[in-house]
Tab-separated table of C-alpha atoms and ligand atoms in Angstrom:
chain	number	residue	atom	x	y	z
A	1	MET	CA	7.002	3.989	25.843
A	2	ASP	CA	3.933	4.879	26.074
A	3	HIS	CA	0.698	3.608	28.272
A	4	PHE	CA	-1.942	2.110	24.913
A	5	GLY	CA	-1.998	-1.488	25.101
A	6	TYR	CA	-4.404	-4.591	24.260
A	7	ARG	CA	-6.308	-5.918	27.766
A	8	GLN	CA	-7.572	-8.790	26.487
A	9	ASP	CA	-8.122	-7.796	22.594
A	10	GLN	CA	-9.166	-4.641	23.191
A	11	LEU	CA	-7.058	-1.429	23.239
A	12	PHE	CA	-6.727	0.932	25.738
A	13	ALA	CA	-5.238	4.306	26.885
A	14	GLU	CA	-4.246	3.280	30.569
A	15	ASP	CA	-7.231	2.274	31.951
A	16	VAL	CA	-10.156	2.765	29.201
A	17	SER	CA	-10.793	1.591	26.595
A	18	LEU	CA	-10.865	3.336	23.125
A	19	SER	CA	-14.311	1.983	22.405
A	20	LEU	CA	-15.773	2.891	25.768
A	21	ILE	CA	-14.617	7.024	24.345
A	22	ALA	CA	-15.573	6.306	20.868
A	23	GLU	CA	-18.911	5.009	21.218
A	24	GLU	CA	-19.598	7.854	24.231
A	25	VAL	CA	-17.454	10.795	22.460
A	26	GLY	CA	-18.714	9.859	18.755
A	27	THR	CA	-15.311	9.327	15.842
A	28	PRO	CA	-12.978	11.182	14.606
A	29	CYS	CA	-11.942	11.507	17.190
A	30	TYR	CA	-7.901	12.156	18.955
A	31	VAL	CA	-7.132	11.147	22.499
A	32	TYR	CA	-4.515	11.705	24.658
A	33	SER	CA	-2.747	9.847	27.202
A	34	ARG	CA	-1.496	12.436	29.641
A	35	ALA	CA	0.031	9.152	32.008
A	36	THR	CA	2.630	9.186	28.520
A	37	LEU	CA	3.194	12.753	28.142
A	38	GLU	CA	3.876	12.948	31.598
A	39	ARG	CA	6.080	10.474	31.553
A	40	HIS	CA	8.335	11.685	28.094
A	41	TYR	CA	8.351	14.604	29.981
A	42	ARG	CA	10.581	13.378	32.711
A	43	ALA	CA	12.859	11.360	30.897
A	44	PHE	CA	14.339	14.422	29.013
A	45	ASP	CA	14.172	16.677	32.817
A	46	SER	CA	15.688	13.828	34.704
A	47	ALA	CA	18.293	13.224	32.040
A	48	PHE	CA	20.329	16.314	32.368
A	49	GLY	CA	20.184	15.792	35.992
A	50	ASP	CA	21.944	18.660	38.076
A	51	PHE	CA	22.963	20.893	34.724
A	52	PRO	CA	21.089	23.788	34.276
A	53	HIS	CA	18.471	23.179	32.231
A	54	SER	CA	15.094	24.513	30.335
A	55	ILE	CA	12.858	21.506	28.838
A	56	CYS	CA	10.566	23.941	26.569
A	57	TYR	CA	7.881	21.948	24.332
A	58	ALA	CA	7.443	23.226	21.061
A	59	VAL	CA	3.514	23.873	21.255
A	60	LYS	CA	3.760	23.627	17.301
A	61	ALA	CA	3.608	19.903	17.996
A	62	ASN	CA	-0.399	19.655	19.454
A	63	GLY	CA	-0.967	22.820	21.764
A	64	ASN	CA	-4.355	22.222	22.346
A	65	LEU	CA	-4.592	24.189	26.596
A	66	ALA	CA	-4.906	21.017	28.352
A	67	VAL	CA	-2.076	18.790	26.377
A	68	LEU	CA	-0.314	22.968	27.784
A	69	GLN	CA	-1.702	22.470	31.458
A	70	VAL	CA	-0.167	18.998	32.152
A	71	LEU	CA	2.937	19.843	30.757
A	72	GLU	CA	2.941	23.616	33.015
A	73	ARG	CA	2.118	21.584	36.144
A	74	LEU	CA	5.637	19.667	35.616
A	75	GLY	CA	7.183	22.945	35.369
A	76	CYS	CA	8.063	22.788	31.772
A	77	GLY	CA	8.300	25.809	29.266
A	78	PHE	CA	7.222	26.511	25.948
A	79	ASP	CA	8.604	27.314	22.266
A	80	ILE	CA	6.886	28.779	20.835
A	81	VAL	CA	5.811	30.179	17.004
A	82	SER	CA	3.406	32.911	16.787
A	83	GLY	CA	1.367	34.860	18.480
A	84	GLY	CA	-1.655	32.442	19.400
A	85	GLU	CA	1.074	30.096	20.815
A	86	LEU	CA	2.050	32.770	23.050
A	87	ASP	CA	-1.956	33.223	24.028
A	88	ARG	CA	-2.502	29.430	23.774
A	89	VAL	CA	0.193	29.247	26.725
A	90	LEU	CA	-1.249	31.651	28.660
A	91	ALA	CA	-4.656	30.566	28.563
A	92	ALA	CA	-3.000	27.146	29.535
A	93	GLY	CA	-1.770	29.494	32.987
A	94	GLY	CA	1.733	29.831	31.525
A	95	ARG	CA	3.906	31.661	32.535
A	96	ALA	CA	5.820	34.285	29.067
A	97	GLU	CA	9.344	34.240	31.699
A	98	GLN	CA	9.658	29.716	30.176
A	99	VAL	CA	8.966	30.493	26.849
A	100	VAL	CA	11.209	31.164	23.925
A	101	PHE	CA	9.705	32.491	20.775
A	102	SER	CA	11.521	30.929	17.343
A	103	GLY	CA	10.271	31.567	13.766
A	104	VAL	CA	11.267	32.718	10.961
A	105	GLY	CA	9.030	35.842	10.019
A	106	LYS	CA	7.622	37.263	13.027
A	107	SER	CA	5.096	39.982	12.794
A	108	THR	CA	5.642	43.874	14.497
A	109	ALA	CA	3.135	42.858	16.206
A	110	GLU	CA	4.161	39.337	17.207
A	111	ILE	CA	7.467	40.903	19.028
A	112	ARG	CA	5.730	43.751	20.316
A	113	ASP	CA	3.018	41.702	22.061
A	114	ALA	CA	6.080	38.945	23.344
A	115	LEU	CA	8.166	41.576	24.556
A	116	SER	CA	5.292	43.194	26.982
A	117	ARG	CA	4.766	40.531	28.280
A	118	GLY	CA	7.736	39.522	29.158
A	119	VAL	CA	8.956	36.201	26.938
A	120	ARG	CA	11.782	35.301	28.592
A	121	ILE	CA	13.930	35.607	24.897
A	122	LEU	CA	13.284	35.554	20.902
A	123	SER	CA	15.293	33.192	18.583
A	124	VAL	CA	16.721	36.099	15.850
A	125	GLU	CA	16.517	34.467	12.132
A	126	SER	CA	17.689	37.121	9.448
A	127	GLU	CA	18.944	40.170	9.472
A	128	ALA	CA	16.479	42.428	9.205
A	129	GLU	CA	14.161	40.479	12.414
A	130	LEU	CA	17.410	41.723	14.673
A	131	GLU	CA	17.125	45.333	13.267
A	132	ARG	CA	13.221	45.458	13.674
A	133	ILE	CA	13.299	43.761	17.412
A	134	SER	CA	15.342	46.649	18.228
A	135	GLU	CA	13.096	49.041	16.789
A	136	VAL	CA	9.951	47.514	18.390
A	137	SER	CA	11.990	46.728	21.704
A	138	GLN	CA	13.068	50.594	22.327
A	139	ARG	CA	9.790	52.291	21.143
A	140	LEU	CA	8.518	49.408	24.310
A	141	GLY	CA	11.399	51.471	26.135
A	142	LYS	CA	13.217	47.704	26.747
A	143	GLU	CA	15.814	45.062	26.320
A	144	ALA	CA	15.349	42.503	24.244
A	145	ALA	CA	16.916	39.292	25.264
A	146	VAL	CA	17.930	37.209	21.707
A	147	ALA	CA	19.394	34.162	21.040
A	148	LEU	CA	20.472	33.950	17.418
A	149	ARG	CA	19.268	30.743	15.252
A	150	ILE	CA	22.516	29.559	13.485
A	151	ASN	CA	22.089	27.486	10.606
A	152	PRO	CA	24.998	24.896	10.876
A	153	ASP	CA	24.548	23.321	7.392
A	154	VAL	CA	24.499	20.146	9.384
A	155	ASP	CA	22.529	16.887	7.619
A	156	PRO	CA	19.677	15.655	9.140
A	157	GLY	CA	18.568	12.905	7.485
A	158	THR	CA	15.567	13.497	7.157
A	159	HIS	CA	12.021	14.386	5.278
A	160	PRO	CA	12.856	17.214	2.949
A	161	TYR	CA	9.884	19.426	4.381
A	162	ILE	CA	11.332	18.629	7.867
A	163	ALA	CA	15.244	19.235	7.436
A	164	THR	CA	15.899	23.016	8.267
A	165	GLY	CA	19.603	22.672	8.833
A	166	LEU	CA	20.507	22.831	5.384
A	167	ARG	CA	22.855	25.971	4.324
A	168	GLU	CA	19.834	25.852	0.926
A	169	ASN	CA	16.997	26.719	3.652
A	170	LYS	CA	14.903	28.835	4.620
A	171	PHE	CA	15.442	28.440	8.614
A	172	GLY	CA	18.921	30.518	10.650
A	173	VAL	CA	21.379	33.318	10.060
A	174	PRO	CA	23.901	31.342	8.074
A	175	PHE	CA	27.439	30.554	9.458
A	176	VAL	CA	29.050	32.712	8.179
A	177	ASP	CA	27.271	35.904	8.668
A	178	ALA	CA	27.512	35.334	12.834
A	179	VAL	CA	29.854	36.960	14.328
A	180	ARG	CA	28.775	40.355	12.442
A	181	LEU	CA	25.448	39.987	13.395
A	182	TYR	CA	26.743	39.536	17.074
A	183	GLN	CA	28.470	42.846	16.054
A	184	LYS	CA	25.787	44.822	14.754
A	185	ALA	CA	23.582	42.495	18.203
A	186	HIS	CA	25.540	44.366	20.653
A	187	ALA	CA	25.558	47.493	19.611
A	188	LEU	CA	22.058	47.844	19.416
A	189	LYS	CA	19.659	49.354	21.344
A	190	GLY	CA	16.649	47.735	23.289
A	191	ILE	CA	18.398	44.519	22.033
A	192	ARG	CA	20.213	42.399	24.817
A	193	PRO	CA	22.340	38.859	22.626
A	194	ALA	CA	22.093	36.869	25.754
A	195	GLY	CA	21.832	33.566	23.292
A	196	ILE	CA	22.643	31.428	20.689
A	197	ALA	CA	20.009	28.718	18.981
A	198	CYS	CA	20.158	26.110	16.802
A	199	HIS	CA	17.328	23.561	15.463
A	200	ILE	CA	18.076	21.582	12.991
A	201	GLY	CA	15.891	18.841	11.372
A	202	SER	CA	12.799	17.209	13.114
A	203	GLN	CA	12.493	12.896	12.912
A	204	LEU	CA	16.022	12.620	13.313
A	205	THR	CA	16.848	9.093	14.557
A	206	GLN	CA	20.608	9.639	15.138
A	207	VAL	CA	22.056	11.755	17.943
A	208	THR	CA	25.424	11.967	15.494
A	209	PRO	CA	23.504	15.701	13.084
A	210	PHE	CA	22.487	16.912	16.727
A	211	CYS	CA	26.472	16.599	17.962
A	212	ASP	CA	27.793	18.122	14.796
A	213	ALA	CA	25.899	20.944	14.992
A	214	LEU	CA	26.626	20.875	18.801
A	215	GLU	CA	30.085	20.879	17.606
A	216	LYS	CA	30.120	23.897	14.957
A	217	VAL	CA	27.472	26.457	17.578
A	218	LEU	CA	30.045	26.356	21.088
A	219	ASP	CA	33.133	27.244	18.232
A	220	LEU	CA	31.294	29.284	17.304
A	221	VAL	CA	29.929	30.571	21.611
A	222	ALA	CA	34.655	30.452	21.054
A	223	GLU	CA	35.027	32.920	19.117
A	224	LEU	CA	32.790	35.086	20.093
A	225	LYS	CA	34.381	35.108	23.510
A	226	THR	CA	38.035	36.162	21.685
A	227	HIS	CA	35.617	39.162	20.229
A	228	GLY	CA	34.388	40.564	24.012
A	229	ILE	CA	30.554	38.030	23.407
A	230	GLU	CA	29.733	36.365	26.226
A	231	LEU	CA	25.984	33.975	25.842
A	232	ASP	CA	25.243	32.559	28.779
A	233	HIS	CA	21.830	30.820	26.945
A	234	LEU	CA	22.105	27.332	24.710
A	235	ASP	CA	19.096	26.527	22.474
A	236	LEU	CA	19.478	23.415	20.884
A	237	GLY	CA	16.067	22.455	19.474
A	238	GLY	CA	13.908	19.607	18.946
A	239	GLY	CA	13.883	17.242	15.733
A	240	LEU	CA	14.310	14.420	18.805
A	241	GLY	CA	13.145	11.047	16.296
A	242	ILE	CA	10.443	8.873	17.666
A	243	ARG	CA	9.464	4.960	16.563
A	244	TYR	CA	6.140	4.996	13.775
A	245	ALA	CA	7.213	1.486	12.031
A	246	ASP	CA	10.941	0.329	12.440
A	247	GLU	CA	12.407	3.038	13.301
A	248	ASN	CA	14.948	2.993	16.238
A	249	PRO	CA	15.417	6.655	17.379
A	250	PRO	CA	17.535	7.328	21.041
A	251	SER	CA	16.341	7.704	24.215
A	252	PRO	CA	15.144	11.099	25.407
A	253	GLY	CA	18.176	10.302	27.885
A	254	ASP	CA	20.480	8.485	25.482
A	255	TYR	CA	20.791	11.570	23.965
A	256	ILE	CA	20.751	14.211	25.970
A	257	GLU	CA	23.984	11.952	27.420
A	258	ALA	CA	25.496	12.478	23.714
A	259	LEU	CA	24.756	15.616	24.274
A	260	LEU	CA	25.560	16.813	27.451
A	261	ALA	CA	29.319	14.350	27.163
A	262	THR	CA	29.613	16.808	24.569
A	263	LEU	CA	29.511	19.555	26.924
A	264	ARG	CA	30.809	18.489	29.431
A	265	ARG	CA	34.370	18.026	26.581
A	266	ARG	CA	33.673	21.967	25.624
A	267	GLY	CA	33.750	23.134	29.294
A	268	CYS	CA	30.843	24.854	28.038
A	269	GLN	CA	29.107	26.348	31.164
A	270	MET	CA	25.059	27.458	29.862
A	271	HIS	CA	22.323	27.629	30.388
A	272	VAL	CA	20.597	24.599	27.295
A	273	THR	CA	16.886	25.397	26.551
A	274	LEU	CA	15.911	21.641	24.286
A	275	GLU	CA	12.308	22.328	22.187
A	276	PRO	CA	11.114	18.744	21.915
A	277	GLY	CA	7.720	18.586	20.028
A	278	ARG	CA	7.157	15.492	18.468
A	279	SER	CA	8.713	12.942	20.900
A	280	ILE	CA	7.279	14.176	24.347
A	281	VAL	CA	3.991	13.692	22.428
A	282	GLY	CA	3.535	12.088	18.974
A	283	ASN	CA	2.343	9.043	21.468
A	284	ALA	CA	0.745	10.210	23.769
A	285	GLY	CA	-1.794	10.584	21.326
A	286	VAL	CA	-4.267	8.418	18.324
A	287	LEU	CA	-6.982	9.342	16.369
A	288	LEU	CA	-9.736	6.627	16.800
A	289	THR	CA	-11.324	6.405	13.520
A	290	GLN	CA	-14.877	4.205	12.321
A	291	VAL	CA	-14.782	2.669	9.135
A	292	GLU	CA	-17.737	3.826	6.834
A	293	TYR	CA	-17.222	1.054	4.540
A	294	THR	CA	-15.330	-1.098	2.802
A	295	LYS	CA	-15.271	-1.556	-1.153
A	296	ALA	CA	-13.061	-4.130	-3.102
A	297	GLY	CA	-11.348	-2.313	-6.403
A	298	PRO	CA	-10.284	-4.316	-8.730
A	299	ASP	CA	-5.700	-3.920	-7.510
A	300	GLN	CA	-6.956	-3.451	-3.733
A	301	ASP	CA	-9.745	-3.359	-1.311
A	302	PHE	CA	-9.959	-0.233	0.400
A	303	ALA	CA	-11.765	0.883	3.977
A	304	ILE	CA	-13.367	4.005	4.070
A	305	VAL	CA	-13.396	5.354	7.307
A	306	ASP	CA	-15.019	8.765	8.318
A	307	ALA	CA	-11.805	10.456	9.290
A	308	ALA	CA	-9.518	11.938	7.024
A	309	MET	CA	-6.393	13.793	5.407
A	310	ASN	CA	-8.279	16.643	6.932
A	311	ASP	CA	-7.991	15.392	10.221
A	312	LEU	CA	-4.394	14.119	9.849
A	313	LEU	CA	-2.580	15.367	7.123
A	314	ARG	CA	0.735	13.785	7.511
A	315	PRO	CA	0.448	10.576	5.218
A	316	SER	CA	-0.752	12.973	2.344
A	317	LEU	CA	1.746	15.822	2.492
A	318	TYR	CA	4.798	13.365	4.182
A	319	GLN	CA	3.967	10.119	2.738
A	320	ALA	CA	4.099	9.546	6.967
A	321	TRP	CA	3.901	5.841	8.263
A	322	HIS	CA	1.357	5.290	11.065
A	323	GLU	CA	1.072	2.553	12.054
A	324	VAL	CA	-3.397	1.633	11.917
A	325	VAL	CA	-4.760	-1.237	14.525
A	326	GLU	CA	-8.203	-2.669	15.568
A	327	VAL	CA	-9.787	-1.281	18.856
A	328	ASN	CA	-11.553	-4.521	19.405
A	329	ARG	CA	-9.586	-7.381	17.972
A	330	ALA	CA	-11.857	-10.205	19.225
A	331	GLY	CA	-14.088	-9.998	15.805
A	332	GLY	CA	-13.258	-12.637	14.193
A	333	ARG	CA	-13.469	-11.237	11.080
A	334	PRO	CA	-11.343	-12.654	8.170
A	335	THR	CA	-7.498	-10.721	6.858
A	336	HIS	CA	-7.934	-8.732	3.817
A	337	ARG	CA	-5.403	-6.050	2.496
A	338	TYR	CA	-6.283	-2.345	2.895
A	339	ASP	CA	-5.878	1.683	1.849
A	340	VAL	CA	-7.072	3.172	4.506
A	341	VAL	CA	-8.877	6.866	3.099
A	342	GLY	CA	-11.541	8.670	3.918
A	343	PRO	CA	-14.600	10.359	2.370
A	344	VAL	CA	-12.374	13.509	0.822
A	345	CYS	CA	-12.878	14.202	-2.479
A	346	GLU	CA	-8.955	14.234	-3.548
A	347	SER	CA	-6.959	10.769	-4.144
A	348	GLY	CA	-4.531	12.233	-1.721
A	349	ASP	CA	-6.835	11.699	0.389
A	350	TRP	CA	-5.605	8.483	2.544
A	351	LEU	CA	-4.081	7.294	6.583
A	352	ALA	CA	-3.056	3.881	5.321
A	353	ARG	CA	-1.692	2.024	2.598
A	354	ASP	CA	-1.032	-1.922	1.868
A	355	ARG	CA	-2.714	-3.012	5.845
A	356	MET	CA	-3.899	-6.014	7.163
A	357	LEU	CA	-6.548	-5.780	8.430
A	358	SER	CA	-9.229	-7.920	10.462
A	359	ILE	CA	-12.381	-5.490	10.590
A	360	ALA	CA	-16.383	-4.768	8.856
A	361	SER	CA	-18.436	-1.794	8.768
A	362	GLY	CA	-18.840	0.290	12.160
A	363	ASP	CA	-15.946	-1.183	13.515
A	364	PHE	CA	-13.564	1.586	14.746
A	365	LEU	CA	-9.594	2.262	14.109
A	366	ALA	CA	-6.578	4.162	16.205
A	367	ILE	CA	-3.913	5.862	14.189
A	368	ARG	CA	-1.096	5.467	16.559
A	369	SER	CA	1.379	8.451	17.106
A	370	SER	CA	-0.813	10.977	15.837
A	371	GLY	CA	-0.528	13.397	18.989
A	372	ALA	CA	2.564	15.241	17.426
A	373	TYR	CA	1.714	17.000	14.401
A	374	GLY	CA	-1.611	15.198	14.193
A	375	PHE	CA	-4.953	18.316	15.614
A	376	VAL	CA	-2.892	20.972	14.868
A	377	MET	CA	-2.265	20.348	11.160
A	378	SER	CA	-5.959	19.607	10.759
A	379	SER	CA	-8.970	21.752	8.305
A	380	ASN	CA	-12.190	22.099	7.677
A	381	TYR	CA	-11.615	21.174	3.929
A	382	ASN	CA	-15.001	19.660	2.567
A	383	ALA	CA	-16.714	21.476	5.210
A	384	ARG	CA	-15.425	18.600	8.170
A	385	PRO	CA	-16.216	19.783	11.217
A	386	ARG	CA	-12.846	18.511	13.039
A	387	PRO	CA	-11.988	16.203	15.545
A	388	ALA	CA	-13.377	16.236	19.542
A	389	GLU	CA	-9.999	15.579	21.413
A	390	VAL	CA	-9.854	13.835	24.605
A	391	MET	CA	-7.581	13.231	27.415
A	392	VAL	CA	-7.370	9.923	29.068
A	393	ASP	CA	-6.171	10.416	32.717
A	394	GLY	CA	-5.643	6.752	35.211
A	395	GLU	CA	-9.286	5.854	34.489
A	396	SER	CA	-11.629	9.484	33.542
A	397	PHE	CA	-11.391	10.438	30.701
A	398	HIS	CA	-12.121	13.843	29.537
A	399	ILE	CA	-13.117	15.551	26.935
A	400	VAL	CA	-10.774	18.875	26.109
A	401	ARG	CA	-11.728	19.983	23.067
A	402	GLU	CA	-14.713	19.627	21.836
A	403	ARG	CA	-15.910	18.408	18.193
A	404	GLU	CA	-16.548	21.724	16.249
A	405	SER	CA	-20.481	21.825	14.400
A	406	THR	CA	-20.831	22.536	10.609
A	407	ALA	CA	-22.254	26.016	12.124
A	408	SER	CA	-19.115	27.026	14.049
A	409	LEU	CA	-17.552	26.478	10.300
A	410	PHE	CA	-19.102	29.247	8.927
A	411	ALA	CA	-20.602	31.688	12.083
A	412	GLY	CA	-17.345	34.088	10.719
A	413	GLU	CA	-19.139	34.310	7.048
A	414	HIS	CA	-21.840	36.960	5.977
A	415	LEU	CA	-24.295	36.580	3.053
A	416	LEU	CA	-24.589	39.583	0.618
A	417	PRO	CA	-27.069	42.172	1.380
B	501	LLP	N1	11.773	23.723	17.690
B	501	LLP	C1	11.477	25.157	16.500
B	501	LLP	C2	12.414	25.851	16.201
B	501	LLP	C3	10.923	24.677	15.407
B	501	LLP	O1	11.099	24.937	14.411
B	501	LLP	C4	10.479	22.709	15.384
B	501	LLP	C5	9.601	21.762	14.611
B	501	LLP	C6	10.271	22.690	16.334
B	501	LLP	C7	11.298	22.609	17.817
B	501	LLP	C8	9.789	21.062	17.331
B	501	LLP	O2	10.935	20.312	16.589
B	501	LLP	P1	10.088	18.455	17.363
B	501	LLP	O3	11.218	17.982	18.638
B	501	LLP	O4	8.720	18.152	16.942
B	501	LLP	O5	10.753	17.517	15.819
B	501	LLP	N2	4.873	19.400	10.988
B	501	LLP	C9	6.067	17.989	10.809
B	501	LLP	C10	7.087	18.400	11.215
B	501	LLP	C11	7.385	20.076	11.046
B	501	LLP	C12	8.175	20.767	12.244
B	501	LLP	C13	8.793	21.345	12.200
B	501	LLP	N3	9.574	22.760	13.577
B	501	LLP	C14	5.414	16.693	10.884
B	501	LLP	O6	4.152	16.428	10.431
B	501	LLP	O7	6.615	15.548	11.221
């Protein structure tokens, strides 16, 4: 459930009309709903009841400081994959102890910073990384709490670019190496094997792959116990899907209930962490854009809008489907079938194909479900300043990131002497 909807043919975010935001802030512009973010976080948190747990929002999905701040105020933790994301969490008022650090290629500097600032746990993705963490943490005179990220070889049934838990993927350590690596971690100085982690992919619409992965991980936990290695933390990653079109993903409550049923049946007493990204922020955001031109082609008509692949890459990169709707439905325009495309000089620059829309030049459109992996994947291709970001909160809205200026795009560049 989200807080975007029509009131008398005008699309609103909470109690603010999106036309008003488009007029005042300009387009393209990302708009987030605070109430939706809070609702989604609470759905995860409350479903656990009194089972010991942490919800660590995956910052990569949307790292805007205000988004992090809203979640932090509810008691949410954070899953990061870079030193930059740690800086963001701290700048938003988060604490390092609420942070889990995942990622397949952590640099020495990132490991050093994470350990000195007191990040809760590092997920380790290879033997070489384990050795490096041990060296860095000994140099700092610390003991690093680590979880090995296990690749359980489970098919998440999702787009190949966002499947991560198959044996051919670059993520995690192979299941068969896990016992040996835990023994090594146990013996290494500067390392405390505290947990176990897995993340099998993103935009999953069934609970079965999550439960299959969980069973495999719990088998491993039991086997490790027989080797005298006891772990307290179980991190099951993120990956719960959302509805973009007609998908029917489980709700956070149903998903967590399925996990808890497995955990209880297996007598698991570990502290459980989840790292949801998309399911918290995806449907809490839209991308507002304005129609520049409509153009009739020999085979299809185009709506050329002021947002492009550099602002929202998902359609170009994953052939992702995002709903496109008129912000003002009262216009009485004729309805046509359009491909919605941007001004970037690439045929791959499209945002939506084959959509029935009632529009004319100057009208505003909202590209829905753009809160996750939208702004964070944007670029300055074609020297396009990145959009503003706005957070709606009840009857008010706040610019939480200014639109970039073109001057800022080349501020760090230098002419030759
Ligand atoms: N934890 C780890 C270790 C991850 O790699 C990811 C996502 C998450 C948590 C959060 O997953 P979520 O709950 O958001 O599914 N750019 C792609 C998605 C890439 C996901 C990468 N990892 C897209 O736009 O669909």
